[in-house]
Coordinates of C-alpha atoms in Angstrom, one line a residue:
M1 CA 54.6 -38.7 6.1
I2 CA 51.8 -37.4 3.9
G3 CA 50.0 -40.6 4.6
S4 CA 49.8 -39.7 8.2
V5 CA 47.6 -36.6 7.4
E6 CA 44.0 -37.4 6.7
D7 CA 41.3 -35.1 5.6
R8 CA 41.5 -33.3 9.1
I9 CA 44.3 -32.7 11.5
S10 CA 44.6 -31.0 14.9
Q11 CA 47.0 -28.3 15.8
A12 CA 48.7 -30.7 18.2
D13 CA 49.2 -33.3 15.5
T14 CA 50.5 -30.7 13.1
L15 CA 53.1 -29.7 15.7
A16 CA 54.2 -33.3 16.1
I17 CA 54.7 -33.6 12.3
I18 CA 56.6 -30.3 12.1
Q19 CA 58.8 -31.4 15.1
K20 CA 59.6 -34.6 13.4
L21 CA 60.6 -32.7 10.2
Y22 CA 62.9 -30.5 12.4
D23 CA 64.3 -33.5 14.2
E24 CA 65.2 -35.1 10.9
Q25 CA 66.8 -31.9 9.7
I26 CA 64.3 -31.5 6.8
L27 CA 63.2 -28.1 8.1
S28 CA 65.2 -25.5 10.0
Q29 CA 63.7 -24.1 13.2
K30 CA 62.8 -20.9 11.3
E31 CA 61.0 -22.8 8.5
G32 CA 59.2 -25.0 11.1
N33 CA 58.0 -21.9 13.0
L34 CA 56.8 -20.3 9.8
V35 CA 54.7 -23.3 8.9
L36 CA 53.3 -23.5 12.4
A37 CA 52.4 -19.9 12.3
M38 CA 50.6 -20.4 9.0
L39 CA 48.7 -23.4 10.3
N40 CA 47.7 -22.2 13.8
A41 CA 44.1 -21.6 14.8
Q42 CA 44.4 -17.9 15.1
T43 CA 45.8 -17.6 11.6
L44 CA 43.2 -19.8 10.1
A45 CA 40.5 -17.9 12.0
V46 CA 37.5 -20.0 11.3
N47 CA 34.7 -20.5 13.8
D48 CA 34.1 -24.1 12.8
K49 CA 36.6 -26.6 14.3
Q50 CA 36.0 -29.2 11.6
L51 CA 36.5 -26.7 8.8
E52 CA 39.7 -25.4 10.6
E53 CA 41.1 -28.9 10.7
Q54 CA 40.2 -29.6 7.1
L55 CA 41.9 -26.4 6.0
R56 CA 45.0 -27.1 8.1
A57 CA 45.2 -30.7 6.6
R58 CA 45.1 -29.4 3.0
M59 CA 47.7 -26.8 3.6
L60 CA 50.0 -29.2 5.5
I61 CA 49.7 -31.7 2.7
A62 CA 50.7 -29.0 0.2
V63 CA 53.8 -28.2 2.3
L64 CA 54.7 -31.9 2.6
E65 CA 54.2 -32.5 -1.1
R66 CA 56.5 -29.6 -1.9
L67 CA 59.1 -30.9 0.5
R68 CA 58.9 -34.3 -1.1
Y69 CA 59.8 -32.9 -4.5
E70 CA 62.6 -30.8 -3.1
I71 CA 64.2 -33.7 -1.3
K72 CA 64.3 -36.0 -4.4

């Protein structure tokens, strides 16, 4: 799943990834909502869309890497 995240990711694509993790029972609803809250545009609060998407991608990759180690 990490491979699907490039150097930038939109809020909509982030939602799709978190939904898939929820559907596969890797994240609970509460955990998914916390990640989405952390990665939404209002929380990131940068005025540059490219920078926002880059920041979101780095943070999402960090979450996915952590999940990968916990699942093993």
